Structures are given as structure tokens and as C-alpha cells.
């Protein structure tokens, strides 16, 4: 009689099912607790004849082990189902998703920032939608300067009564310098990375938006020699220890004197090739001493302080480092092109 009861419980235990943790716990209490079904069998076990105790005892132990294994199995199934439900993204494609890489512009921007950060420059940022006051007026641009013309600048909102209040897409990150000088007294040592916009035809050599990193240093007794040494260090950190530089006189409204900087061609070593047009030199940036008018317009005493500024085109540097011949490739999001920069990450 007891063996039949044990056999019935054994078949019952094998068919146990549960959908949540509470149901599993209820099964454990019903069959395995001190007042459960299996414990109750032990009371009947005392009345079993001596010659059957061994057989019945083995069956009870088998029942207990089966119940324990089955309930633990239900717990594991429930835990696995919960883990699977947490990881499922029903919007995910069935095909494997390959990891992306940093954009070449980001790679070069971060490298330039790292170089100047090690020379004591801090990061400064500003809005891309700017006013004429910070983009042009405080940068010493004359009211009739060609850069204010619609052919060069994207105007968002014009103000006929006050040109300085025109709202535009910034055409250079010098506007960030103006904002820093407005709110900070020297010493100032910042770099200003960001995207800029100019109303130009899109070709392999030009685009309506691109990226710049401008630098500004203002303090007492800052000289052109300081500027030259910083730029030489920058060029050698980026292009190699053997890189040479030369500074050619130029003109920018916000610097005086102004210069454009060339580096010795790192492809041919300065001997002349098609890339440098057989001159041995490649232009990479513009620079100069901050015009005293700019300092005064931004509330800094030009009789006490002086400074230098420089501007680097990130696309230009990226072209030199990776020989990308078409600027449009940087903004077309062609994964075949972007995949070529995986090693640089």
C-alpha cells in the first residue's frame, strides 16, 4: 500500500510545473518541507514490516531526490527565461551587428587636443549659431569686410538697424575666443575645437561645413617667439620629430602681425613631390599676434597684455595624415571609407 502511494507521488513530482518563483516555493513546501508529503511518508514507514523496510526506504529516498532535482530544475529554467527576456531587443536586426569606429575627423581632433593639452591649453566651447558681434565685430572685422557678405556667411536672421545683432552660423571658432575674453581675465590659454560653416560650393577641395581648432594665449609679455615655439612643438608631435616649419607673412583682421605656417612635406621629406607641388612645403594653419583692437573690444587692456592666436583646419590635417583626396568623403557616411580607420582607433 505504501509503495503504491510512493509510486503515485513519484509520477506526480515528475510532472510538476511552475511559471513563477512563488509557485516553485509552494511546490517545495508541499513536497519537501517538514510537514510536506514526503515527510508524512516517514510516519507510515514506521509501520512497515521489517523485511520491506529496505525496499520502501530506497523508494522514499528516490522520491525525495527526484522532487529536489525537479524543483531545482524549475528554478533554473525560470532564471534562464528571465535573463533571456532582459537581453532580447525585438528591434534588433537578425544579422550580426559589427562594432563601429571613431570618425577620422574625431581621431585627428582628439590627437590635436591631446597635444595642446599637454602644453597647458584647456578646452573652450561655444554655440554654432552665433551673433555677428562675437563672430566678426569683436574680431576686428570692418563693417564692409567681404566675409560678412552673403556669399561667405550663412545668415539665420538679419537686423538692418544693428549689424552686430545679425544671427549667423559661425564661420570660424574665433567666436569662442571672443566669448572667453569677454568673461575671463588673463592669463588665458585655451583651444576651441568645433564645426564651422561657410557658403561655398561643395567640391573635392571645399565644403559648406568643416572643422577647426583655434588656440588663444593671452598674458603679460607674450611674444611671437612663444607662438613659434608652440607651433613647432605641435608640428613635431603630430608629424614627426624631423618636421621643419616656416612662417610666411599674411593678413587676418584679428592678428597683427599675421602669418601662415608651412611644414616640411612629411611624404617626401622636403625634397619635393606631387603632394607638396614639388615645393617641399605644405601649408597647415594661420596664426599671429592678437591685434590690440581685439583685446580692447573684449575688455582686456592691450597696454598690459599681449597674446597670440592660431587656427588649424582639421580636414586639412586629416588629409595630410591619411591622404584623403576628397573632402566629401568625410560627411558621406560611407562605411567602406570609415572602416579604413579601424586601426587608428
mmCIF file of C-alpha atoms in Angstrom:
data_model
loop_
_atom_site.group_PDB
_atom_site.id
_atom_site.type_symbol
_atom_site.label_atom_id
_atom_site.label_comp_id
_atom_site.label_asym_id
_atom_site.label_seq_id
_atom_site.Cartn_x
_atom_site.Cartn_y
_atom_site.Cartn_z
ATOM 1 C CA UNK A 1 0.000 0.000 0.000
ATOM 2 C CA UNK A 2 2.805 2.434 0.956
ATOM 3 C CA UNK A 3 4.790 1.510 -2.153
ATOM 4 C CA UNK A 4 1.786 2.374 -4.320
ATOM 5 C CA UNK A 5 1.484 5.784 -2.590
ATOM 6 C CA UNK A 6 5.200 6.433 -3.129
ATOM 7 C CA UNK A 7 4.914 5.467 -6.809
ATOM 8 C CA UNK A 8 1.939 7.815 -7.271
ATOM 9 C CA UNK A 9 3.844 10.714 -5.668
ATOM 10 C CA UNK A 10 6.872 9.930 -7.821
ATOM 11 C CA UNK A 11 4.809 10.233 -11.020
ATOM 12 C CA UNK A 12 3.186 13.406 -9.656
ATOM 13 C CA UNK A 13 6.565 15.017 -8.873
ATOM 14 C CA UNK A 14 7.899 14.287 -12.354
ATOM 15 C CA UNK A 15 5.015 16.260 -13.894
ATOM 16 C CA UNK A 16 5.322 19.351 -11.669
ATOM 17 C CA UNK A 17 5.161 22.730 -13.480
ATOM 18 C CA UNK A 18 5.533 26.362 -12.337
ATOM 19 C CA UNK A 19 5.549 29.763 -14.039
ATOM 20 C CA UNK A 20 6.983 31.960 -11.293
ATOM 21 C CA UNK A 21 9.061 31.890 -8.123
ATOM 22 C CA UNK A 22 6.025 31.823 -5.810
ATOM 23 C CA UNK A 23 4.650 28.690 -7.460
ATOM 24 C CA UNK A 24 8.023 26.971 -7.189
ATOM 25 C CA UNK A 25 8.237 27.810 -3.483
ATOM 26 C CA UNK A 26 4.725 26.442 -2.948
ATOM 27 C CA UNK A 27 5.789 23.145 -4.556
ATOM 28 C CA UNK A 28 8.843 22.958 -2.327
ATOM 29 C CA UNK A 29 6.714 23.470 0.794
ATOM 30 C CA UNK A 30 4.144 20.899 -0.363
ATOM 31 C CA UNK A 31 6.608 18.107 -1.033
ATOM 32 C CA UNK A 32 9.906 18.827 0.771
ATOM 33 C CA UNK A 33 9.106 20.774 3.932
ATOM 34 C CA UNK A 34 8.971 19.179 7.386
ATOM 35 C CA UNK A 35 5.196 18.982 7.103
ATOM 36 C CA UNK A 36 5.169 18.073 3.430
ATOM 37 C CA UNK A 37 4.040 14.978 1.548
ATOM 38 C CA UNK A 38 7.397 13.190 1.679
ATOM 39 C CA UNK A 39 7.909 13.896 5.394
ATOM 40 C CA UNK A 40 4.459 12.413 6.028
ATOM 41 C CA UNK A 41 5.573 9.160 4.435
ATOM 42 C CA UNK A 42 8.123 8.702 7.213
ATOM 43 C CA UNK A 43 5.319 8.333 9.742
ATOM 44 C CA UNK A 44 3.883 5.449 7.696
ATOM 45 C CA UNK A 45 7.394 4.000 7.289
ATOM 46 C CA UNK A 46 7.407 3.020 10.999
ATOM 47 C CA UNK A 47 4.589 0.562 10.411
ATOM 48 C CA UNK A 48 6.291 -1.184 7.505
ATOM 49 C CA UNK A 49 7.266 -4.809 8.089
ATOM 50 C CA UNK A 50 10.937 -5.363 8.808
ATOM 51 C CA UNK A 51 11.558 -7.379 5.638
ATOM 52 C CA UNK A 52 10.175 -4.486 3.470
ATOM 53 C CA UNK A 53 11.894 -1.534 5.187
ATOM 54 C CA UNK A 54 14.934 -1.618 2.888
ATOM 55 C CA UNK A 55 12.851 -1.579 -0.297
ATOM 56 C CA UNK A 56 10.486 1.135 0.962
ATOM 57 C CA UNK A 57 13.379 3.220 2.306
ATOM 58 C CA UNK A 58 15.119 3.177 -1.096
ATOM 59 C CA UNK A 59 11.871 4.253 -2.806
ATOM 60 C CA UNK A 60 11.333 7.140 -0.346
ATOM 61 C CA UNK A 61 14.910 8.393 -0.903
ATOM 62 C CA UNK A 62 14.406 8.140 -4.666
ATOM 63 C CA UNK A 63 11.197 10.157 -4.362
ATOM 64 C CA UNK A 64 12.859 12.817 -2.224
ATOM 65 C CA UNK A 65 15.857 13.180 -4.604
ATOM 66 C CA UNK A 66 13.576 13.304 -7.667
ATOM 67 C CA UNK A 67 11.431 16.025 -6.086
ATOM 68 C CA UNK A 68 14.511 18.043 -5.104
ATOM 69 C CA UNK A 69 16.096 17.764 -8.578
ATOM 70 C CA UNK A 70 12.860 18.624 -10.370
ATOM 71 C CA UNK A 71 12.127 21.723 -8.242
ATOM 72 C CA UNK A 72 15.719 22.959 -8.611
ATOM 73 C CA UNK A 73 15.369 22.420 -12.355
ATOM 74 C CA UNK A 74 12.229 24.573 -12.392
ATOM 75 C CA UNK A 75 14.206 27.352 -10.608
ATOM 76 C CA UNK A 76 16.991 27.198 -13.208
ATOM 77 C CA UNK A 77 14.525 27.319 -16.109
ATOM 78 C CA UNK A 78 12.822 30.365 -14.625
ATOM 79 C CA UNK A 79 16.155 32.177 -14.070
ATOM 80 C CA UNK A 80 17.281 31.408 -17.632
ATOM 81 C CA UNK A 81 13.987 32.685 -19.049
ATOM 82 C CA UNK A 82 14.287 35.936 -17.066
ATOM 83 C CA UNK A 83 17.870 36.504 -18.303
ATOM 84 C CA UNK A 84 16.822 35.885 -21.895
ATOM 85 C CA UNK A 85 13.893 38.305 -21.642
ATOM 86 C CA UNK A 86 16.177 41.075 -20.359
ATOM 87 C CA UNK A 87 18.618 40.680 -23.255
ATOM 88 C CA UNK A 88 16.130 40.471 -26.113
ATOM 89 C CA UNK A 89 15.921 43.559 -28.331
ATOM 90 C CA UNK A 90 12.952 42.982 -30.615
ATOM 91 C CA UNK A 91 14.058 45.871 -32.885
ATOM 92 C CA UNK A 92 17.489 44.377 -33.481
ATOM 93 C CA UNK A 93 18.308 43.006 -36.912
ATOM 94 C CA UNK A 94 18.735 39.251 -37.203
ATOM 95 C CA UNK A 95 22.145 39.801 -38.806
ATOM 96 C CA UNK A 96 25.240 40.277 -36.601
ATOM 97 C CA UNK A 97 25.902 43.946 -35.859
ATOM 98 C CA UNK A 98 29.521 44.971 -36.383
ATOM 99 C CA UNK A 99 31.088 47.444 -33.968
ATOM 100 C CA UNK A 100 31.581 50.970 -35.270
ATOM 101 C CA UNK A 101 34.759 53.040 -35.146
ATOM 102 C CA UNK A 102 35.588 56.653 -34.448
ATOM 103 C CA UNK A 103 35.322 59.022 -37.397
ATOM 104 C CA UNK A 104 38.670 60.139 -38.866
ATOM 105 C CA UNK A 105 37.826 63.767 -38.009
ATOM 106 C CA UNK A 106 37.261 62.736 -34.380
ATOM 107 C CA UNK A 107 40.508 60.755 -34.330
ATOM 108 C CA UNK A 108 42.573 63.722 -35.531
ATOM 109 C CA UNK A 109 40.678 66.242 -33.380
ATOM 110 C CA UNK A 110 41.361 64.209 -30.251
ATOM 111 C CA UNK A 111 45.029 63.867 -31.174
ATOM 112 C CA UNK A 112 45.414 67.638 -31.665
ATOM 113 C CA UNK A 113 43.566 68.358 -28.411
ATOM 114 C CA UNK A 114 45.856 65.931 -26.589
ATOM 115 C CA UNK A 115 48.998 67.667 -27.908
ATOM 116 C CA UNK A 116 47.897 71.149 -26.864
ATOM 117 C CA UNK A 117 46.507 69.892 -23.546
ATOM 118 C CA UNK A 118 49.976 68.661 -22.675
ATOM 119 C CA UNK A 119 51.222 72.197 -23.336
ATOM 120 C CA UNK A 120 48.782 73.674 -20.827
ATOM 121 C CA UNK A 121 45.821 74.604 -23.051
ATOM 122 C CA UNK A 122 42.292 73.983 -21.774
ATOM 123 C CA UNK A 123 39.149 73.316 -23.825
ATOM 124 C CA UNK A 124 36.596 76.046 -24.535
ATOM 125 C CA UNK A 125 33.293 75.677 -26.370
ATOM 126 C CA UNK A 126 30.629 77.985 -27.775
ATOM 127 C CA UNK A 127 27.428 77.968 -29.864
ATOM 128 C CA UNK A 128 27.434 77.180 -33.574
ATOM 129 C CA UNK A 129 24.526 79.571 -34.141
ATOM 130 C CA UNK A 130 26.148 82.868 -33.188
ATOM 131 C CA UNK A 131 25.713 86.623 -33.403
ATOM 132 C CA UNK A 132 27.732 88.901 -35.641
ATOM 133 C CA UNK A 133 29.126 90.640 -32.549
ATOM 134 C CA UNK A 134 31.235 87.665 -31.486
ATOM 135 C CA UNK A 135 31.971 86.222 -34.940
ATOM 136 C CA UNK A 136 33.025 89.455 -36.673
ATOM 137 C CA UNK A 137 32.734 92.718 -34.721
ATOM 138 C CA UNK A 138 34.872 91.728 -31.728
ATOM 139 C CA UNK A 139 37.320 90.046 -34.075
ATOM 140 C CA UNK A 140 38.111 93.428 -35.676
ATOM 141 C CA UNK A 141 36.250 92.812 -38.967
ATOM 142 C CA UNK A 142 35.335 96.051 -40.686
ATOM 143 C CA UNK A 143 31.642 96.708 -41.351
ATOM 144 C CA UNK A 144 32.219 96.268 -45.094
ATOM 145 C CA UNK A 145 34.523 93.244 -44.819
ATOM 146 C CA UNK A 146 33.826 90.680 -47.602
ATOM 147 C CA UNK A 147 33.413 87.875 -45.044
ATOM 148 C CA UNK A 148 30.147 89.483 -43.902
ATOM 149 C CA UNK A 149 28.718 89.130 -47.401
ATOM 150 C CA UNK A 150 26.034 86.533 -48.096
ATOM 151 C CA UNK A 151 28.469 84.735 -50.421
ATOM 152 C CA UNK A 152 30.620 83.674 -47.464
ATOM 153 C CA UNK A 153 28.335 83.581 -44.432
ATOM 154 C CA UNK A 154 25.108 81.734 -43.701
ATOM 155 C CA UNK A 155 22.705 84.266 -42.178
ATOM 156 C CA UNK A 156 19.909 82.948 -39.960
ATOM 157 C CA UNK A 157 18.404 86.313 -39.090
ATOM 158 C CA UNK A 158 19.441 89.812 -40.176
ATOM 159 C CA UNK A 159 18.997 93.089 -38.340
ATOM 160 C CA UNK A 160 19.144 96.129 -40.672
ATOM 161 C CA UNK A 161 19.439 98.540 -37.741
ATOM 162 C CA UNK A 162 22.337 96.808 -35.984
ATOM 163 C CA UNK A 163 24.685 94.531 -37.930
ATOM 164 C CA UNK A 164 26.247 93.237 -34.708
ATOM 165 C CA UNK A 165 22.910 91.601 -33.842
ATOM 166 C CA UNK A 166 22.727 89.536 -37.030
ATOM 167 C CA UNK A 167 22.302 85.825 -36.223
ATOM 168 C CA UNK A 168 24.564 83.614 -38.312
ATOM 169 C CA UNK A 169 26.182 80.185 -38.476
ATOM 170 C CA UNK A 170 29.700 80.808 -37.212
ATOM 171 C CA UNK A 171 32.282 80.882 -39.984
ATOM 172 C CA UNK A 172 35.195 80.265 -37.596
ATOM 173 C CA UNK A 173 35.663 79.272 -33.970
ATOM 174 C CA UNK A 174 37.191 82.668 -33.180
ATOM 175 C CA UNK A 175 33.763 83.488 -31.764
ATOM 176 C CA UNK A 176 34.584 81.139 -28.877
ATOM 177 C CA UNK A 177 37.763 83.143 -28.245
ATOM 178 C CA UNK A 178 35.705 86.348 -28.115
ATOM 179 C CA UNK A 179 33.341 84.824 -25.551
ATOM 180 C CA UNK A 180 36.236 83.583 -23.419
ATOM 181 C CA UNK A 181 37.898 87.019 -23.463
ATOM 182 C CA UNK A 182 34.559 88.646 -22.585
ATOM 183 C CA UNK A 183 34.206 86.594 -19.428
ATOM 184 C CA UNK A 184 37.793 85.814 -18.372
ATOM 185 C CA UNK A 185 40.714 87.992 -17.436
ATOM 186 C CA UNK A 186 44.253 86.906 -18.445
ATOM 187 C CA UNK A 187 46.135 84.694 -18.241
ATOM 188 C CA UNK A 188 44.084 82.832 -20.873
ATOM 189 C CA UNK A 189 45.277 79.678 -22.604
ATOM 190 C CA UNK A 190 42.524 77.837 -24.493
ATOM 191 C CA UNK A 191 41.867 75.774 -27.599
ATOM 192 C CA UNK A 192 38.469 75.927 -29.283
ATOM 193 C CA UNK A 193 37.508 72.915 -31.423
ATOM 194 C CA UNK A 194 34.255 72.873 -33.372
ATOM 195 C CA UNK A 195 32.321 72.831 -36.623
ATOM 196 C CA UNK A 196 32.089 75.964 -38.753
ATOM 197 C CA UNK A 197 30.040 76.920 -41.811
ATOM 198 C CA UNK A 198 30.735 78.895 -44.984
ATOM 199 C CA UNK A 199 28.589 79.456 -48.034
ATOM 200 C CA UNK A 200 30.820 77.671 -50.529
ATOM 201 C CA UNK A 201 30.220 75.239 -53.378
ATOM 202 C CA UNK A 202 30.778 71.629 -52.322
ATOM 203 C CA UNK A 203 33.693 70.092 -54.228
ATOM 204 C CA UNK A 204 36.505 67.643 -53.591
ATOM 205 C CA UNK A 205 38.543 70.517 -52.091
ATOM 206 C CA UNK A 206 35.850 72.575 -50.322
ATOM 207 C CA UNK A 207 32.680 72.090 -48.297
ATOM 208 C CA UNK A 208 29.961 74.247 -46.759
ATOM 209 C CA UNK A 209 30.913 72.959 -43.299
ATOM 210 C CA UNK A 210 34.192 71.780 -41.853
ATOM 211 C CA UNK A 211 36.055 71.644 -38.538
ATOM 212 C CA UNK A 212 38.579 73.952 -36.903
ATOM 213 C CA UNK A 213 40.668 74.044 -33.767
ATOM 214 C CA UNK A 214 41.719 77.548 -32.782
ATOM 215 C CA UNK A 215 44.116 78.418 -29.991
ATOM 216 C CA UNK A 216 44.500 81.565 -27.889
ATOM 217 C CA UNK A 217 47.106 82.577 -25.335
ATOM 218 C CA UNK A 218 46.995 85.956 -23.580
ATOM 219 C CA UNK A 219 49.271 87.047 -20.760
ATOM 220 C CA UNK A 220 51.900 89.633 -19.968
ATOM 221 C CA UNK A 221 54.952 89.759 -22.269
ATOM 222 C CA UNK A 222 53.748 87.157 -24.766
ATOM 223 C CA UNK A 223 55.887 87.288 -27.911
ATOM 224 C CA UNK A 224 55.930 85.918 -31.440
ATOM 225 C CA UNK A 225 58.796 83.670 -30.340
ATOM 226 C CA UNK A 226 56.412 81.964 -27.889
ATOM 227 C CA UNK A 227 53.977 81.352 -30.734
ATOM 228 C CA UNK A 228 56.671 79.910 -32.994
ATOM 229 C CA UNK A 229 57.915 77.508 -30.324
ATOM 230 C CA UNK A 230 54.394 76.213 -29.542
ATOM 231 C CA UNK A 231 53.658 75.634 -33.229
ATOM 232 C CA UNK A 232 56.994 73.910 -33.803
ATOM 233 C CA UNK A 233 56.300 71.571 -30.881
ATOM 234 C CA UNK A 234 52.808 70.885 -32.227
ATOM 235 C CA UNK A 235 54.090 70.090 -35.736
ATOM 236 C CA UNK A 236 56.764 67.713 -34.464
ATOM 237 C CA UNK A 237 54.371 65.933 -32.103
ATOM 238 C CA UNK A 238 51.871 65.387 -34.915
ATOM 239 C CA UNK A 239 54.065 64.775 -37.967
ATOM 240 C CA UNK A 240 57.371 63.574 -36.524
ATOM 241 C CA UNK A 241 60.481 64.845 -34.770
ATOM 242 C CA UNK A 242 62.236 65.788 -38.019
ATOM 243 C CA UNK A 243 59.453 68.153 -39.160
ATOM 244 C CA UNK A 244 60.504 71.699 -40.002
ATOM 245 C CA UNK A 245 58.269 74.768 -40.103
ATOM 246 C CA UNK A 246 58.342 78.121 -41.825
ATOM 247 C CA UNK A 247 56.183 81.200 -41.235
ATOM 248 C CA UNK A 248 55.143 83.391 -44.172
ATOM 249 C CA UNK A 249 53.694 86.907 -43.736
ATOM 250 C CA UNK A 250 49.924 87.031 -44.230
ATOM 251 C CA UNK A 251 46.858 89.026 -43.187
ATOM 252 C CA UNK A 252 43.989 88.305 -40.806
ATOM 253 C CA UNK A 253 41.754 91.031 -39.319
ATOM 254 C CA UNK A 254 42.211 89.755 -35.763
ATOM 255 C CA UNK A 255 46.013 89.331 -35.678
ATOM 256 C CA UNK A 256 48.916 91.701 -36.325
ATOM 257 C CA UNK A 257 51.444 90.641 -37.430
ATOM 258 C CA UNK A 258 49.887 87.610 -39.126
ATOM 259 C CA UNK A 259 51.458 84.536 -40.702
ATOM 260 C CA UNK A 260 50.669 81.276 -42.417
ATOM 261 C CA UNK A 261 52.654 78.254 -41.319
ATOM 262 C CA UNK A 262 54.028 75.559 -43.598
ATOM 263 C CA UNK A 263 55.579 72.254 -42.580
ATOM 264 C CA UNK A 264 58.183 70.297 -44.480
ATOM 265 C CA UNK A 265 56.365 67.685 -46.546
ATOM 266 C CA UNK A 266 56.328 64.503 -44.446
ATOM 267 C CA UNK A 267 55.718 62.391 -47.554
ATOM 268 C CA UNK A 268 58.859 63.317 -49.477
ATOM 269 C CA UNK A 269 60.838 64.684 -46.523
ATOM 270 C CA UNK A 270 61.016 68.127 -48.126
ATOM 271 C CA UNK A 271 62.685 67.038 -51.352
ATOM 272 C CA UNK A 272 59.585 67.761 -53.450
ATOM 273 C CA UNK A 273 56.733 65.577 -54.693
ATOM 274 C CA UNK A 274 53.309 65.824 -56.289
ATOM 275 C CA UNK A 275 51.610 66.150 -52.918
ATOM 276 C CA UNK A 276 53.539 69.324 -51.979
ATOM 277 C CA UNK A 277 53.583 70.514 -55.610
ATOM 278 C CA UNK A 278 57.345 69.943 -55.666
ATOM 279 C CA UNK A 279 57.993 72.782 -53.203
ATOM 280 C CA UNK A 280 58.857 70.601 -50.212
ATOM 281 C CA UNK A 281 56.377 72.578 -48.051
ATOM 282 C CA UNK A 282 52.695 72.175 -47.148
ATOM 283 C CA UNK A 283 50.543 74.867 -45.528
ATOM 284 C CA UNK A 284 48.642 73.736 -42.391
ATOM 285 C CA UNK A 285 47.478 76.780 -40.403
ATOM 286 C CA UNK A 286 47.190 80.544 -39.937
ATOM 287 C CA UNK A 287 48.444 82.409 -36.879
ATOM 288 C CA UNK A 288 49.634 85.719 -35.474
ATOM 289 C CA UNK A 289 49.753 88.083 -32.521
ATOM 290 C CA UNK A 290 46.312 89.125 -31.289
ATOM 291 C CA UNK A 291 45.501 92.597 -32.632
ATOM 292 C CA UNK A 292 45.334 95.178 -29.773
ATOM 293 C CA UNK A 293 41.925 96.259 -31.107
ATOM 294 C CA UNK A 294 40.580 92.744 -30.436
ATOM 295 C CA UNK A 295 41.839 92.863 -26.855
ATOM 296 C CA UNK A 296 40.233 96.254 -26.243
ATOM 297 C CA UNK A 297 36.930 95.228 -27.853
ATOM 298 C CA UNK A 298 36.827 92.237 -25.485
ATOM 299 C CA UNK A 299 37.608 94.303 -22.371
ATOM 300 C CA UNK A 300 41.316 93.431 -21.999
ATOM 301 C CA UNK A 301 43.925 96.168 -21.543
ATOM 302 C CA UNK A 302 46.218 95.932 -24.576
ATOM 303 C CA UNK A 303 48.867 98.060 -22.853
ATOM 304 C CA UNK A 304 49.277 95.400 -20.162
ATOM 305 C CA UNK A 305 48.577 92.187 -22.034
ATOM 306 C CA UNK A 306 49.526 90.668 -25.363
ATOM 307 C CA UNK A 307 48.792 87.319 -26.925
ATOM 308 C CA UNK A 308 48.845 85.027 -29.914
ATOM 309 C CA UNK A 309 46.213 83.028 -31.763
ATOM 310 C CA UNK A 310 46.237 80.263 -34.363
ATOM 311 C CA UNK A 311 43.692 78.268 -36.330
ATOM 312 C CA UNK A 312 44.021 74.720 -37.678
ATOM 313 C CA UNK A 313 41.697 73.124 -40.231
ATOM 314 C CA UNK A 314 41.060 69.564 -39.026
ATOM 315 C CA UNK A 315 40.159 68.259 -42.502
ATOM 316 C CA UNK A 316 43.422 69.688 -43.799
ATOM 317 C CA UNK A 317 45.432 67.867 -41.137
ATOM 318 C CA UNK A 318 43.473 64.654 -41.720
ATOM 319 C CA UNK A 319 44.256 64.859 -45.427
ATOM 320 C CA UNK A 320 47.957 65.206 -44.651
ATOM 321 C CA UNK A 321 47.972 62.282 -42.210
ATOM 322 C CA UNK A 322 45.791 59.873 -44.197
ATOM 323 C CA UNK A 323 45.979 61.310 -47.768
ATOM 324 C CA UNK A 324 42.214 61.648 -48.240
ATOM 325 C CA UNK A 325 41.844 63.416 -51.562
ATOM 326 C CA UNK A 326 38.103 64.215 -51.465
ATOM 327 C CA UNK A 327 36.661 66.258 -48.571
ATOM 328 C CA UNK A 328 33.166 64.999 -49.335
ATOM 329 C CA UNK A 329 34.103 61.541 -48.087
ATOM 330 C CA UNK A 330 34.216 62.851 -44.513
ATOM 331 C CA UNK A 331 30.468 63.578 -44.488
ATOM 332 C CA UNK A 332 29.012 60.881 -46.762
ATOM 333 C CA UNK A 333 28.997 58.154 -44.074
ATOM 334 C CA UNK A 334 30.279 55.517 -46.465
ATOM 335 C CA UNK A 335 31.081 52.608 -44.159
ATOM 336 C CA UNK A 336 33.694 51.272 -46.588
ATOM 337 C CA UNK A 337 35.663 54.505 -46.176
ATOM 338 C CA UNK A 338 35.155 54.723 -42.403
ATOM 339 C CA UNK A 339 36.234 51.094 -41.963
ATOM 340 C CA UNK A 340 39.707 52.032 -43.233
ATOM 341 C CA UNK A 341 40.326 53.890 -39.962
ATOM 342 C CA UNK A 342 39.715 50.948 -37.629
ATOM 343 C CA UNK A 343 43.432 50.576 -36.952
ATOM 344 C CA UNK A 344 43.677 54.248 -35.891
ATOM 345 C CA UNK A 345 41.180 53.623 -33.090
#
